[in-house]
């Protein structure tokens, strides 16, 4: 009986240590993603041609966290996206998703409210500081496959965005060359601690063009 009690006590202690470690990791990553109801990030939209010339597309994107709720012991935020073309002059709502930070410290997204649809795939927006995380999948557009994309966190980078310097945690997608993709295509998602996403680069499937979003402001 004494041995049983000792084993039970050790197991309980290990569980507590594990939970404390997971909570610490989650708290650290939440600081990176900067999640809070009312938070608003505004991005300037660009295109970059094959000669690396950057051109403002005369439009802005805005991401706003408009609500927070707890579901199945997960703290979700409702993230709404808006778009503004300067020729039109008004913001248009473009979509919504639901995000939370899991026990590994990864920023996870659902396309629908999990309270209404709890049978949907999770999507990793960013793995936080977890360099052990790697995601691979077949990249399909329409009904065509363009090969395998490999996604992982790479080494920190010092980047300049709209005249401001940031230490980035870059989550990089690399689409491997094949018979349809003649060279490696790279998309980038740069997050800075205490701010959130500061830069996004999306590669075109053909040619050398990219679409970019640069952070210009954020506020509570």
PDB file of C-alpha atoms in Angstrom:
ATOM      1  CA  UNK A   1       0.000   0.000   0.000  1.00  0.00           C
ATOM      2  CA  UNK A   2       2.833   2.395   0.842  1.00  0.00           C
ATOM      3  CA  UNK A   3       4.490   1.699  -2.520  1.00  0.00           C
ATOM      4  CA  UNK A   4       1.178   2.320  -4.262  1.00  0.00           C
ATOM      5  CA  UNK A   5       0.792   5.651  -2.492  1.00  0.00           C
ATOM      6  CA  UNK A   6       4.348   6.642  -3.438  1.00  0.00           C
ATOM      7  CA  UNK A   7       3.751   5.794  -7.108  1.00  0.00           C
ATOM      8  CA  UNK A   8       0.442   7.687  -7.112  1.00  0.00           C
ATOM      9  CA  UNK A   9       2.112  10.729  -5.540  1.00  0.00           C
ATOM     10  CA  UNK A  10       4.958  10.688  -8.091  1.00  0.00           C
ATOM     11  CA  UNK A  11       2.527  10.386 -11.002  1.00  0.00           C
ATOM     12  CA  UNK A  12       0.459  13.287  -9.643  1.00  0.00           C
ATOM     13  CA  UNK A  13       3.586  15.435  -9.250  1.00  0.00           C
ATOM     14  CA  UNK A  14       4.705  14.643 -12.801  1.00  0.00           C
ATOM     15  CA  UNK A  15       1.263  15.585 -14.097  1.00  0.00           C
ATOM     16  CA  UNK A  16       1.404  18.895 -12.221  1.00  0.00           C
ATOM     17  CA  UNK A  17       4.893  19.632 -13.570  1.00  0.00           C
ATOM     18  CA  UNK A  18       3.750  18.794 -17.107  1.00  0.00           C
ATOM     19  CA  UNK A  19       0.666  21.008 -16.791  1.00  0.00           C
ATOM     20  CA  UNK A  20       2.718  23.874 -15.346  1.00  0.00           C
ATOM     21  CA  UNK A  21       5.176  23.569 -18.233  1.00  0.00           C
ATOM     22  CA  UNK A  22       2.375  23.581 -20.816  1.00  0.00           C
ATOM     23  CA  UNK A  23       0.754  26.611 -19.154  1.00  0.00           C
ATOM     24  CA  UNK A  24       4.108  28.452 -19.161  1.00  0.00           C
ATOM     25  CA  UNK A  25       4.664  27.672 -22.863  1.00  0.00           C
ATOM     26  CA  UNK A  26       1.132  28.790 -23.719  1.00  0.00           C
ATOM     27  CA  UNK A  27       1.512  32.053 -21.784  1.00  0.00           C
ATOM     28  CA  UNK A  28       4.818  32.794 -23.536  1.00  0.00           C
ATOM     29  CA  UNK A  29       3.287  32.217 -26.960  1.00  0.00           C
ATOM     30  CA  UNK A  30       0.232  34.315 -26.174  1.00  0.00           C
ATOM     31  CA  UNK A  31       2.629  37.214 -25.550  1.00  0.00           C
ATOM     32  CA  UNK A  32       4.036  36.604 -29.031  1.00  0.00           C
ATOM     33  CA  UNK A  33       0.621  36.611 -30.714  1.00  0.00           C
ATOM     34  CA  UNK A  34      -0.687  39.568 -28.668  1.00  0.00           C
ATOM     35  CA  UNK A  35      -4.294  38.408 -28.466  1.00  0.00           C
ATOM     36  CA  UNK A  36      -6.852  40.672 -26.824  1.00  0.00           C
ATOM     37  CA  UNK A  37     -10.400  41.708 -27.659  1.00  0.00           C
ATOM     38  CA  UNK A  38     -10.363  45.037 -29.488  1.00  0.00           C
ATOM     39  CA  UNK A  39      -6.866  44.596 -30.882  1.00  0.00           C
ATOM     40  CA  UNK A  40      -6.600  45.902 -34.438  1.00  0.00           C
ATOM     41  CA  UNK A  41      -3.797  45.384 -36.971  1.00  0.00           C
ATOM     42  CA  UNK A  42      -3.731  47.426 -40.201  1.00  0.00           C
ATOM     43  CA  UNK A  43      -1.689  46.251 -43.197  1.00  0.00           C
ATOM     44  CA  UNK A  44      -0.631  47.974 -46.379  1.00  0.00           C
ATOM     45  CA  UNK A  45      -0.955  45.744 -49.460  1.00  0.00           C
ATOM     46  CA  UNK A  46       1.810  45.465 -52.052  1.00  0.00           C
ATOM     47  CA  UNK A  47       2.813  43.478 -55.108  1.00  0.00           C
ATOM     48  CA  UNK A  48       6.420  42.711 -56.026  1.00  0.00           C
ATOM     49  CA  UNK A  49       7.356  41.924 -59.637  1.00  0.00           C
ATOM     50  CA  UNK A  50      10.059  39.623 -61.021  1.00  0.00           C
ATOM     51  CA  UNK A  51      12.605  42.454 -60.754  1.00  0.00           C
ATOM     52  CA  UNK A  52      11.776  42.824 -57.040  1.00  0.00           C
ATOM     53  CA  UNK A  53      10.110  46.191 -57.550  1.00  0.00           C
ATOM     54  CA  UNK A  54       7.579  46.829 -54.755  1.00  0.00           C
ATOM     55  CA  UNK A  55       4.313  48.518 -55.741  1.00  0.00           C
ATOM     56  CA  UNK A  56       1.553  49.712 -53.412  1.00  0.00           C
ATOM     57  CA  UNK A  57      -1.767  48.173 -54.514  1.00  0.00           C
ATOM     58  CA  UNK A  58      -3.776  51.165 -53.289  1.00  0.00           C
ATOM     59  CA  UNK A  59      -5.466  49.088 -50.614  1.00  0.00           C
ATOM     60  CA  UNK A  60      -5.307  48.154 -46.932  1.00  0.00           C
ATOM     61  CA  UNK A  61      -6.321  45.130 -44.859  1.00  0.00           C
ATOM     62  CA  UNK A  62      -7.445  45.267 -41.251  1.00  0.00           C
ATOM     63  CA  UNK A  63      -7.714  42.413 -38.728  1.00  0.00           C
ATOM     64  CA  UNK A  64      -9.776  43.001 -35.576  1.00  0.00           C
ATOM     65  CA  UNK A  65     -10.387  40.705 -32.593  1.00  0.00           C
ATOM     66  CA  UNK A  66     -14.041  41.393 -31.860  1.00  0.00           C
ATOM     67  CA  UNK A  67     -15.027  38.719 -29.328  1.00  0.00           C
ATOM     68  CA  UNK A  68     -13.680  36.109 -26.898  1.00  0.00           C
ATOM     69  CA  UNK A  69     -15.306  32.948 -25.542  1.00  0.00           C
ATOM     70  CA  UNK A  70     -14.364  29.660 -23.902  1.00  0.00           C
ATOM     71  CA  UNK A  71     -15.301  26.375 -25.543  1.00  0.00           C
ATOM     72  CA  UNK A  72     -14.051  22.936 -24.470  1.00  0.00           C
ATOM     73  CA  UNK A  73     -11.506  24.598 -22.176  1.00  0.00           C
ATOM     74  CA  UNK A  74     -10.056  26.631 -25.053  1.00  0.00           C
ATOM     75  CA  UNK A  75     -10.057  30.426 -25.162  1.00  0.00           C
ATOM     76  CA  UNK A  76     -11.178  31.456 -28.636  1.00  0.00           C
ATOM     77  CA  UNK A  77     -11.024  34.869 -30.266  1.00  0.00           C
ATOM     78  CA  UNK A  78     -13.236  35.939 -33.139  1.00  0.00           C
ATOM     79  CA  UNK A  79     -10.982  37.479 -35.790  1.00  0.00           C
ATOM     80  CA  UNK A  80     -12.668  39.620 -38.435  1.00  0.00           C
ATOM     81  CA  UNK A  81     -10.960  40.761 -41.622  1.00  0.00           C
ATOM     82  CA  UNK A  82     -11.707  43.973 -43.499  1.00  0.00           C
ATOM     83  CA  UNK A  83     -10.487  45.422 -46.813  1.00  0.00           C
ATOM     84  CA  UNK A  84     -10.319  48.990 -48.053  1.00  0.00           C
ATOM     85  CA  UNK A  85      -9.540  50.199 -51.566  1.00  0.00           C
ATOM     86  CA  UNK A  86      -8.589  53.868 -51.512  1.00  0.00           C
ATOM     87  CA  UNK A  87     -10.528  54.438 -54.742  1.00  0.00           C
ATOM     88  CA  UNK A  88     -13.712  53.381 -52.958  1.00  0.00           C
ATOM     89  CA  UNK A  89     -12.983  54.886 -49.567  1.00  0.00           C
ATOM     90  CA  UNK A  90     -14.885  52.516 -47.267  1.00  0.00           C
ATOM     91  CA  UNK A  91     -14.024  49.340 -45.377  1.00  0.00           C
ATOM     92  CA  UNK A  92     -15.604  46.076 -46.520  1.00  0.00           C
ATOM     93  CA  UNK A  93     -15.890  42.990 -44.308  1.00  0.00           C
ATOM     94  CA  UNK A  94     -14.101  40.132 -46.065  1.00  0.00           C
ATOM     95  CA  UNK A  95     -14.360  37.248 -43.633  1.00  0.00           C
ATOM     96  CA  UNK A  96     -14.011  35.824 -40.145  1.00  0.00           C
ATOM     97  CA  UNK A  97     -12.163  32.996 -38.435  1.00  0.00           C
ATOM     98  CA  UNK A  98     -11.797  31.717 -34.885  1.00  0.00           C
ATOM     99  CA  UNK A  99      -8.363  31.439 -33.300  1.00  0.00           C
ATOM    100  CA  UNK A 100      -6.820  30.124 -30.094  1.00  0.00           C
ATOM    101  CA  UNK A 101      -3.411  29.127 -28.719  1.00  0.00           C
ATOM    102  CA  UNK A 102      -3.129  25.375 -28.064  1.00  0.00           C
ATOM    103  CA  UNK A 103      -1.140  23.690 -25.272  1.00  0.00           C
ATOM    104  CA  UNK A 104       1.961  23.596 -27.489  1.00  0.00           C
ATOM    105  CA  UNK A 105       1.825  27.355 -27.989  1.00  0.00           C
ATOM    106  CA  UNK A 106       0.705  27.153 -31.615  1.00  0.00           C
ATOM    107  CA  UNK A 107      -1.744  29.711 -33.014  1.00  0.00           C
ATOM    108  CA  UNK A 108      -4.659  27.657 -34.357  1.00  0.00           C
ATOM    109  CA  UNK A 109      -7.535  28.732 -36.589  1.00  0.00           C
ATOM    110  CA  UNK A 110     -11.013  27.445 -37.459  1.00  0.00           C
ATOM    111  CA  UNK A 111     -12.969  28.799 -40.410  1.00  0.00           C
ATOM    112  CA  UNK A 112     -16.294  28.397 -38.580  1.00  0.00           C
ATOM    113  CA  UNK A 113     -17.497  28.995 -35.036  1.00  0.00           C
ATOM    114  CA  UNK A 114     -16.513  25.796 -33.149  1.00  0.00           C
ATOM    115  CA  UNK A 115     -19.626  26.109 -30.965  1.00  0.00           C
ATOM    116  CA  UNK A 116     -21.727  25.573 -34.099  1.00  0.00           C
ATOM    117  CA  UNK A 117     -19.432  23.175 -35.956  1.00  0.00           C
ATOM    118  CA  UNK A 118     -17.055  21.146 -33.802  1.00  0.00           C
ATOM    119  CA  UNK A 119     -16.106  18.733 -36.588  1.00  0.00           C
ATOM    120  CA  UNK A 120     -13.685  20.821 -38.650  1.00  0.00           C
ATOM    121  CA  UNK A 121      -9.972  20.694 -39.311  1.00  0.00           C
ATOM    122  CA  UNK A 122      -7.581  22.870 -37.322  1.00  0.00           C
ATOM    123  CA  UNK A 123      -5.202  25.107 -39.249  1.00  0.00           C
ATOM    124  CA  UNK A 124      -1.848  26.164 -37.794  1.00  0.00           C
ATOM    125  CA  UNK A 125      -1.336  29.855 -38.515  1.00  0.00           C
ATOM    126  CA  UNK A 126       1.997  29.971 -36.686  1.00  0.00           C
ATOM    127  CA  UNK A 127       3.849  27.520 -34.366  1.00  0.00           C
ATOM    128  CA  UNK A 128       5.018  30.220 -31.944  1.00  0.00           C
ATOM    129  CA  UNK A 129       8.599  29.440 -30.905  1.00  0.00           C
ATOM    130  CA  UNK A 130       8.311  25.686 -31.538  1.00  0.00           C
ATOM    131  CA  UNK A 131      11.156  24.868 -33.953  1.00  0.00           C
ATOM    132  CA  UNK A 132      10.378  21.153 -33.695  1.00  0.00           C
ATOM    133  CA  UNK A 133       7.075  21.671 -35.493  1.00  0.00           C
ATOM    134  CA  UNK A 134       6.977  20.730 -39.187  1.00  0.00           C
ATOM    135  CA  UNK A 135       3.903  20.473 -41.366  1.00  0.00           C
ATOM    136  CA  UNK A 136       3.758  18.898 -44.819  1.00  0.00           C
ATOM    137  CA  UNK A 137       0.842  18.527 -47.171  1.00  0.00           C
ATOM    138  CA  UNK A 138      -0.021  18.206 -50.825  1.00  0.00           C
ATOM    139  CA  UNK A 139      -0.649  21.687 -52.225  1.00  0.00           C
ATOM    140  CA  UNK A 140      -3.866  21.591 -54.266  1.00  0.00           C
ATOM    141  CA  UNK A 141      -5.508  24.490 -56.099  1.00  0.00           C
ATOM    142  CA  UNK A 142      -8.853  23.628 -57.617  1.00  0.00           C
ATOM    143  CA  UNK A 143      -8.365  20.022 -58.673  1.00  0.00           C
ATOM    144  CA  UNK A 144      -4.669  20.371 -59.558  1.00  0.00           C
ATOM    145  CA  UNK A 145      -1.828  19.247 -57.343  1.00  0.00           C
ATOM    146  CA  UNK A 146       1.335  21.344 -57.328  1.00  0.00           C
ATOM    147  CA  UNK A 147       3.421  19.039 -55.158  1.00  0.00           C
ATOM    148  CA  UNK A 148       4.371  19.117 -51.493  1.00  0.00           C
ATOM    149  CA  UNK A 149       4.633  22.194 -49.320  1.00  0.00           C
ATOM    150  CA  UNK A 150       6.828  21.999 -46.209  1.00  0.00           C
ATOM    151  CA  UNK A 151       6.107  24.494 -43.408  1.00  0.00           C
ATOM    152  CA  UNK A 152       8.306  25.167 -40.389  1.00  0.00           C
ATOM    153  CA  UNK A 153       9.641  27.877 -38.112  1.00  0.00           C
ATOM    154  CA  UNK A 154      13.070  29.098 -39.226  1.00  0.00           C
ATOM    155  CA  UNK A 155      15.769  31.100 -37.453  1.00  0.00           C
ATOM    156  CA  UNK A 156      14.867  34.522 -36.104  1.00  0.00           C
ATOM    157  CA  UNK A 157      15.409  37.421 -38.488  1.00  0.00           C
ATOM    158  CA  UNK A 158      15.879  41.147 -38.030  1.00  0.00           C
ATOM    159  CA  UNK A 159      13.536  42.728 -40.567  1.00  0.00           C
ATOM    160  CA  UNK A 160      12.477  46.270 -41.399  1.00  0.00           C
ATOM    161  CA  UNK A 161       8.808  46.856 -42.164  1.00  0.00           C
ATOM    162  CA  UNK A 162       7.560  50.309 -43.119  1.00  0.00           C
ATOM    163  CA  UNK A 163      10.601  51.917 -41.501  1.00  0.00           C
ATOM    164  CA  UNK A 164      10.409  49.966 -38.218  1.00  0.00           C
ATOM    165  CA  UNK A 165      12.800  47.233 -37.076  1.00  0.00           C
ATOM    166  CA  UNK A 166      11.441  43.955 -35.706  1.00  0.00           C
ATOM    167  CA  UNK A 167      12.861  40.669 -34.466  1.00  0.00           C
ATOM    168  CA  UNK A 168      10.806  38.184 -36.451  1.00  0.00           C
ATOM    169  CA  UNK A 169       9.806  34.592 -35.753  1.00  0.00           C
ATOM    170  CA  UNK A 170       9.439  33.547 -39.415  1.00  0.00           C
ATOM    171  CA  UNK A 171       7.085  30.684 -40.275  1.00  0.00           C
ATOM    172  CA  UNK A 172       8.148  29.708 -43.803  1.00  0.00           C
ATOM    173  CA  UNK A 173       6.290  27.651 -46.421  1.00  0.00           C
ATOM    174  CA  UNK A 174       8.443  26.045 -49.116  1.00  0.00           C
ATOM    175  CA  UNK A 175       6.770  24.469 -52.141  1.00  0.00           C
ATOM    176  CA  UNK A 176       9.195  21.962 -53.611  1.00  0.00           C
ATOM    177  CA  UNK A 177      10.081  22.049 -57.346  1.00  0.00           C
ATOM    178  CA  UNK A 178       8.446  19.467 -59.629  1.00  0.00           C
ATOM    179  CA  UNK A 179       7.157  19.133 -63.176  1.00  0.00           C
ATOM    180  CA  UNK A 180       4.661  21.963 -62.562  1.00  0.00           C
ATOM    181  CA  UNK A 181       6.732  24.168 -60.262  1.00  0.00           C
ATOM    182  CA  UNK A 182      10.107  24.947 -61.841  1.00  0.00           C
ATOM    183  CA  UNK A 183      11.719  26.372 -58.729  1.00  0.00           C
ATOM    184  CA  UNK A 184      11.102  26.447 -54.993  1.00  0.00           C
ATOM    185  CA  UNK A 185       8.306  28.866 -54.092  1.00  0.00           C
ATOM    186  CA  UNK A 186       8.514  30.519 -50.683  1.00  0.00           C
ATOM    187  CA  UNK A 187       5.776  32.148 -48.610  1.00  0.00           C
ATOM    188  CA  UNK A 188       6.590  33.909 -45.333  1.00  0.00           C
ATOM    189  CA  UNK A 189       4.670  34.770 -42.163  1.00  0.00           C
ATOM    190  CA  UNK A 190       6.645  37.032 -39.823  1.00  0.00           C
ATOM    191  CA  UNK A 191       5.517  37.526 -36.210  1.00  0.00           C
ATOM    192  CA  UNK A 192       7.121  39.845 -33.646  1.00  0.00           C
ATOM    193  CA  UNK A 193       6.768  39.365 -29.895  1.00  0.00           C
ATOM    194  CA  UNK A 194       4.139  41.552 -28.258  1.00  0.00           C
ATOM    195  CA  UNK A 195       2.785  42.665 -31.631  1.00  0.00           C
ATOM    196  CA  UNK A 196       1.638  39.752 -33.793  1.00  0.00           C
ATOM    197  CA  UNK A 197       2.053  39.444 -37.552  1.00  0.00           C
ATOM    198  CA  UNK A 198       4.195  42.233 -39.008  1.00  0.00           C
ATOM    199  CA  UNK A 199       4.726  40.948 -42.546  1.00  0.00           C
ATOM    200  CA  UNK A 200       3.287  38.370 -44.922  1.00  0.00           C
ATOM    201  CA  UNK A 201       4.688  37.312 -48.306  1.00  0.00           C
ATOM    202  CA  UNK A 202       2.722  35.049 -50.652  1.00  0.00           C
ATOM    203  CA  UNK A 203       4.406  33.600 -53.731  1.00  0.00           C
ATOM    204  CA  UNK A 204       2.621  33.257 -57.072  1.00  0.00           C
ATOM    205  CA  UNK A 205       2.394  29.763 -58.589  1.00  0.00           C
ATOM    206  CA  UNK A 206       3.692  31.052 -61.920  1.00  0.00           C
ATOM    207  CA  UNK A 207       6.278  33.730 -62.518  1.00  0.00           C
ATOM    208  CA  UNK A 208       8.264  35.518 -59.840  1.00  0.00           C
ATOM    209  CA  UNK A 209       5.620  37.881 -58.465  1.00  0.00           C
ATOM    210  CA  UNK A 210       4.596  38.009 -54.800  1.00  0.00           C
ATOM    211  CA  UNK A 211       1.838  39.644 -52.796  1.00  0.00           C
ATOM    212  CA  UNK A 212       2.849  41.260 -49.522  1.00  0.00           C
ATOM    213  CA  UNK A 213       1.158  42.710 -46.460  1.00  0.00           C
ATOM    214  CA  UNK A 214       3.154  45.117 -44.274  1.00  0.00           C
ATOM    215  CA  UNK A 215       2.026  46.215 -40.819  1.00  0.00           C
ATOM    216  CA  UNK A 216       1.497  49.974 -40.635  1.00  0.00           C
ATOM    217  CA  UNK A 217      -0.299  50.229 -37.277  1.00  0.00           C
ATOM    218  CA  UNK A 218      -1.794  48.236 -34.429  1.00  0.00           C
ATOM    219  CA  UNK A 219      -3.707  49.211 -31.309  1.00  0.00           C
ATOM    220  CA  UNK A 220      -5.762  47.810 -28.434  1.00  0.00           C
TER     221      UNK A 220
END
